[in-house]
């Protein structure tokens, strides 16, 4: 079975409190875009779970979130005790004969675009169909929460408010269709390190999440774009923050209705209601280096 794993953008991202379990309570509006990895899942008779990707530096073992998703799937079918399985357990399971997961990456890695989480979500959605399990999307998302905080959202997709660790989802009225230009600078950001840093940073500004939801309800693309903001921008090291700001300013100068950073970054994006302005922005940003993408919201 071939499945698409779409990238996500954070239209708003707010970090609330640090919790006793070490995670943070979040409030963020998520949006899927057409940019996607393509996964191919095929049963094999080797008894092995094999993962391969077109990027040599990505793990092909349990460290790959797509493999973890498959492990959690088969674990759920046989055991109440989650989170302890590994590849060896999988081989001993009577209802597992072998599976190949091939991933063609198009979403940049460690970019704040949810690529790994979306691959994991795609594996769970595919297995739900391949195995005729007929689990409701909320149940598939529940298994996804065992793999990573953004996986439940990636199972459901669309426009949604994510709270708690990211697993409490409320569907929102869809963002009016528009173009998004994405620019991922050359550096990468460690998600756990940025979460650790945000506890000690004085946040200068917080997103108007409620205002953005009201704008979605009114179908007001400009109103949403104007309110886009991500508190992690304040926690970036100075040089990286300056770089993200330069990209955002360039996007706005090219006619973006609003610009922000996605997730823990470093990808910055702008929303456009006009295709030719979006294409010009894509062209203009080539001079900035990094990886540039033009895509549409879903
Ligand atoms: O859940 P996931 O594995 O994607 O999270 C990666 C890391 O990000 C966690 O280990 C934690 O440090 C941080 N995190 C957090 N609060 C969240 C989500 C992630 O502190 N809501």
Coordinates of C-alpha atoms and ligand atoms in Angstrom, one line a residue:
X1 CA 0.0 0.0 0.0
X2 CA 1.3 3.4 -0.9
X3 CA 0.4 6.3 1.5
X4 CA 1.3 10.0 1.6
X5 CA 2.6 11.6 4.8
X6 CA 1.9 15.3 4.7
X7 CA 4.0 18.0 6.4
X8 CA 2.4 20.3 9.0
X9 CA 2.8 24.0 9.7
X10 CA 2.2 25.6 13.1
X11 CA 0.0 28.6 12.4
X12 CA 0.4 29.5 16.1
X13 CA 2.5 27.8 18.8
X14 CA 2.3 28.6 22.4
X15 CA 4.1 26.8 25.2
X16 CA 2.2 26.9 28.5
X17 CA 3.6 25.1 31.6
X18 CA 6.2 22.5 32.2
X19 CA 4.5 19.4 33.5
X20 CA 5.6 17.0 36.2
X21 CA 6.3 14.4 33.5
X22 CA 8.9 16.7 31.9
X23 CA 6.7 17.5 28.9
X24 CA 5.1 20.9 28.3
X25 CA 1.5 21.8 27.9
X26 CA 1.0 23.3 24.4
X27 CA -1.6 25.3 22.6
X28 CA -1.1 25.4 18.8
X29 CA -3.0 25.6 15.6
X30 CA -1.8 23.0 13.1
X31 CA -2.3 22.9 9.4
X32 CA -1.4 20.2 6.8
X33 CA 0.2 21.1 3.5
X34 CA 0.5 19.2 0.2
X35 CA 4.3 18.7 0.6
X36 CA 4.6 15.0 1.6
X37 CA 6.8 12.0 2.0
X38 CA 5.6 8.9 0.1
X39 CA 5.6 5.6 2.0
X40 CA 5.2 2.1 0.5
X41 CA 4.3 -0.7 2.9
X42 CA 4.5 -4.3 1.7
X43 CA 4.3 -7.6 3.6
X44 CA 7.2 -9.9 3.3
X45 CA 7.8 -13.5 4.4
X46 CA 11.1 -12.9 6.2
X47 CA 9.7 -12.3 9.7
X48 CA 11.6 -9.0 9.7
X49 CA 10.5 -5.4 10.0
X50 CA 12.7 -3.6 7.4
X51 CA 12.7 0.2 6.9
X52 CA 14.6 1.9 4.2
X53 CA 14.7 5.5 3.0
X54 CA 16.3 7.5 0.1
X55 CA 18.4 9.4 2.7
X56 CA 21.4 7.4 3.9
X57 CA 21.7 9.2 7.2
X58 CA 18.2 8.3 8.5
X59 CA 18.0 5.3 10.8
X60 CA 16.6 2.0 9.4
X61 CA 16.0 0.5 12.9
X62 CA 13.7 1.2 15.9
X63 CA 15.0 4.8 16.0
X64 CA 13.0 5.5 12.9
X65 CA 9.6 6.7 14.0
X66 CA 8.0 4.8 11.1
X67 CA 9.4 1.6 12.6
X68 CA 8.3 2.6 16.1
X69 CA 4.8 3.1 14.8
X70 CA 4.8 -0.5 13.3
X71 CA 6.1 -1.9 16.6
X72 CA 3.4 -0.1 18.6
X73 CA 0.8 -1.3 16.2
X74 CA 1.7 -5.0 16.6
X75 CA 2.3 -4.6 20.3
X76 CA -1.2 -3.2 20.7
X77 CA -2.7 -6.2 19.1
X78 CA -1.1 -8.7 21.5
X79 CA -0.2 -7.0 24.8
X80 CA -1.7 -4.5 27.2
X81 CA 1.8 -3.5 28.2
X82 CA 3.0 -0.8 25.8
X83 CA 6.4 0.7 25.2
X84 CA 8.6 -2.3 25.8
X85 CA 8.7 -4.0 22.5
X86 CA 11.6 -4.2 20.1
X87 CA 12.3 -5.9 16.8
X88 CA 13.1 -9.2 18.5
X89 CA 9.7 -9.3 20.2
X90 CA 8.1 -8.5 16.8
X91 CA 9.7 -11.6 15.2
X92 CA 8.3 -13.8 17.9
X93 CA 4.7 -12.5 17.5
X94 CA 2.4 -15.0 15.8
X95 CA 0.5 -12.4 13.8
X96 CA 3.6 -10.8 12.2
X97 CA 5.2 -12.4 9.2
X98 CA 7.3 -9.5 8.0
X99 CA 6.9 -6.0 6.7
X100 CA 8.9 -3.7 4.4
X101 CA 8.4 0.1 4.8
X102 CA 10.0 2.2 2.1
X103 CA 10.1 5.9 2.6
X104 CA 10.7 8.5 -0.1
X105 CA 11.6 11.6 1.8
X106 CA 10.5 15.0 0.4
X107 CA 9.9 16.8 3.7
X108 CA 13.2 18.2 5.1
X109 CA 14.4 16.4 8.2
X110 CA 14.7 18.1 11.6
X111 CA 12.9 21.1 10.2
X112 CA 9.8 21.7 12.4
X113 CA 7.5 20.3 9.7
X114 CA 6.6 17.1 11.4
X115 CA 8.2 14.8 8.8
X116 CA 9.1 11.9 11.1
X117 CA 5.8 12.2 13.0
X118 CA 3.9 12.2 9.7
X119 CA 5.7 9.1 8.5
X120 CA 4.7 7.3 11.7
X121 CA 1.1 8.4 11.4
X122 CA 1.0 7.2 7.8
X123 CA 2.3 3.8 8.8
X124 CA -0.5 3.5 11.4
X125 CA -3.2 4.6 8.9
X126 CA -1.9 2.1 6.4
X127 CA -1.7 -0.8 8.8
X128 CA -5.3 0.0 10.0
X129 CA -6.4 -0.6 6.4
X130 CA -4.1 -3.4 5.4
X131 CA -5.1 -5.4 8.4
X132 CA -8.8 -4.5 8.2
X133 CA -8.7 -3.4 11.8
X134 CA -11.2 -0.6 11.2
X135 CA -10.0 1.4 14.2
X136 CA -11.6 4.9 14.4
X137 CA -9.1 7.7 13.6
X138 CA -9.1 8.7 17.3
X139 CA -7.9 5.2 18.3
X140 CA -5.2 5.2 15.6
X141 CA -4.2 8.6 17.0
X142 CA -4.1 7.1 20.5
X143 CA -1.5 4.6 19.3
X144 CA 0.4 7.5 17.6
X145 CA 0.7 9.3 21.0
X146 CA 2.9 6.4 22.1
X147 CA 5.3 7.2 19.3
X148 CA 5.5 11.0 19.6
X149 CA 3.6 14.1 20.6
X150 CA 2.8 15.3 17.1
X151 CA 1.8 11.9 15.7
X152 CA -1.9 12.1 16.8
X153 CA -2.3 15.3 14.9
X154 CA -0.6 13.8 11.8
X155 CA -3.1 10.9 11.9
X156 CA -6.0 13.3 11.7
X157 CA -4.5 16.2 9.7
X158 CA -6.4 19.3 8.3
X159 CA -6.7 22.4 10.5
X160 CA -6.8 21.6 14.2
X161 CA -6.1 23.0 17.7
X162 CA -3.6 20.7 19.5
X163 CA -3.4 21.0 23.3
X164 CA -1.9 19.0 26.2
X165 CA 1.4 17.4 24.9
X166 CA -0.1 17.8 21.5
X167 CA -2.4 14.8 21.6
X168 CA -5.7 16.7 22.6
X169 CA -7.1 17.6 19.3
X170 CA -10.1 19.9 18.4
X171 CA -10.9 20.1 14.6
X172 CA -11.1 23.8 13.5
X173 CA -12.8 25.3 10.4
X174 CA -10.4 24.7 7.5
X175 CA -7.9 27.5 6.6
X176 CA -9.1 29.0 3.3
X177 CA -6.9 27.4 0.6
X178 CA -3.7 29.3 0.0
X179 CA -0.1 28.9 -1.0
X180 CA 2.8 28.5 1.5
X181 CA 6.4 29.2 0.8
X182 CA 8.8 27.4 3.1
X183 CA 12.5 28.1 3.7
X184 CA 14.6 25.7 5.9
X185 CA 17.9 27.3 6.7
X186 CA 21.1 25.2 6.7
X187 CA 21.2 24.6 10.5
X188 CA 19.1 22.1 12.5
X189 CA 17.5 22.6 15.9
X190 CA 17.3 20.0 18.7
X191 CA 13.7 19.8 19.9
X192 CA 14.5 18.6 23.5
X193 CA 17.2 21.3 23.8
X194 CA 14.8 24.1 22.7
X195 CA 12.0 22.8 25.0
X196 CA 14.6 22.9 27.9
X197 CA 15.6 26.4 27.0
X198 CA 12.1 27.8 26.8
X199 CA 11.6 27.4 30.6
X200 CA 14.3 30.0 31.3
X201 CA 13.4 32.5 28.5
X202 CA 11.3 35.5 29.1
X203 CA 8.7 35.4 26.3
X204 CA 8.2 38.8 24.7
X205 CA 5.1 37.9 23.0
X206 CA 2.5 35.2 22.8
X207 CA 0.2 34.2 19.9
X208 CA -3.4 35.4 19.9
X209 CA -4.7 31.8 19.5
X210 CA -8.3 32.8 20.3
X211 CA -8.2 35.6 17.7
X212 CA -6.8 33.2 15.1
X213 CA -9.6 30.7 15.8
X214 CA -12.2 33.5 15.4
X215 CA -10.5 34.4 12.1
X216 CA -10.8 30.7 11.0
X217 CA -14.4 30.7 11.9
X218 CA -15.0 33.8 9.8
X219 CA -13.0 32.3 6.9
X220 CA -10.6 35.3 7.2
X221 CA -7.2 34.1 5.8
X222 CA -5.6 37.5 6.4
X223 CA -6.9 37.6 10.0
X224 CA -5.2 34.2 10.6
X225 CA -2.0 35.1 8.8
X226 CA -1.7 38.3 10.7
X227 CA -1.9 36.4 14.0
X228 CA 0.6 33.7 13.2
X229 CA 3.3 33.5 15.9
X230 CA 5.6 30.9 17.5
X231 CA 7.0 31.4 21.0
X232 CA 10.1 29.2 20.1
X233 CA 11.4 32.0 18.0
X234 CA 12.3 33.8 21.3
X235 CA 14.3 30.8 22.5
X236 CA 16.5 30.5 19.4
X237 CA 20.2 31.4 19.8
X238 CA 20.8 35.0 18.6
X239 CA 22.3 34.2 15.2
X240 CA 19.7 31.6 14.3
X241 CA 16.9 33.9 15.4
X242 CA 18.3 36.7 13.2
X243 CA 18.3 34.3 10.3
X244 CA 14.7 33.2 10.8
X245 CA 13.7 36.9 11.1
X246 CA 15.5 37.7 7.8
X247 CA 13.5 35.0 6.0
X248 CA 10.2 36.1 7.6
X249 CA 10.9 39.7 6.5
X250 CA 11.8 38.7 3.0
X251 CA 8.5 36.7 2.8
X252 CA 6.5 39.7 3.9
X253 CA 8.3 42.0 1.5
X254 CA 7.4 39.5 -1.3
X255 CA 3.7 39.8 -0.4
X256 CA 3.1 37.1 2.2
X257 CA 0.0 37.8 4.3
X258 CA 1.9 36.7 7.4
X259 CA 5.1 34.7 8.2
X260 CA 6.2 32.5 11.1
X261 CA 8.4 29.6 12.2
X262 CA 7.0 26.1 12.3
X263 CA 7.4 23.8 15.3
X264 CA 10.8 24.0 16.9
X265 CA 12.2 25.3 13.6
X266 CA 14.2 26.3 11.9
X267 CA 11.8 26.4 8.9
X268 CA 10.1 29.7 8.4
X269 CA 7.1 30.0 6.1
X270 CA 4.8 32.6 4.6
X271 CA 1.2 32.3 3.5
X272 CA 0.1 33.8 0.1
X273 CA -3.4 34.2 -1.4
X274 CA -1.8 34.9 -4.8
X275 CA 0.0 32.2 -6.7
X276 CA 2.3 34.5 -8.7
X277 CA 3.4 36.4 -5.6
X278 CA 4.2 33.0 -4.0
X279 CA 6.2 31.9 -7.0
X280 CA 8.2 35.2 -7.0
X281 CA 8.9 34.7 -3.3
X282 CA 10.1 31.2 -4.0
X283 CA 12.4 32.6 -6.6
X284 CA 13.6 35.5 -4.4
X285 CA 14.4 33.2 -1.5
X286 CA 16.7 31.0 -3.6
X287 CA 19.4 33.7 -2.8
X288 CA 19.0 33.0 0.9
X289 CA 20.4 29.5 0.7
X290 CA 18.7 26.6 2.5
X291 CA 15.9 24.5 1.1
X292 CA 12.9 26.3 -0.4
X293 CA 9.5 24.8 -1.1
X294 CA 6.3 26.1 -2.6
X295 CA 3.2 24.1 -1.5
X296 CA -0.5 24.5 -0.9
X297 CA -2.5 24.1 2.2
X298 CA -4.8 21.0 2.5
Ligands
LIG1 O1 7.0 13.5 22.1 P1 8.3 13.7 21.4 O2 9.2 12.5 21.4 O3 8.0 14.2 20.0 O4 9.0 14.9 22.1 C1 10.4 15.1 22.0 C2 10.9 15.9 23.1 O5 10.3 17.2 23.1 C3 10.5 15.4 24.5 O6 11.4 14.5 25.0 C4 10.4 16.7 25.3 O7 11.7 17.1 25.7 C5 10.0 17.7 24.4 N1 8.5 18.0 24.4 C6 8.0 18.7 25.5 N2 6.6 18.9 25.5 C7 5.8 18.5 24.5 C8 6.3 17.8 23.4 C9 7.7 17.6 23.4 O8 8.7 19.1 26.4 N3 4.5 18.8 24.5

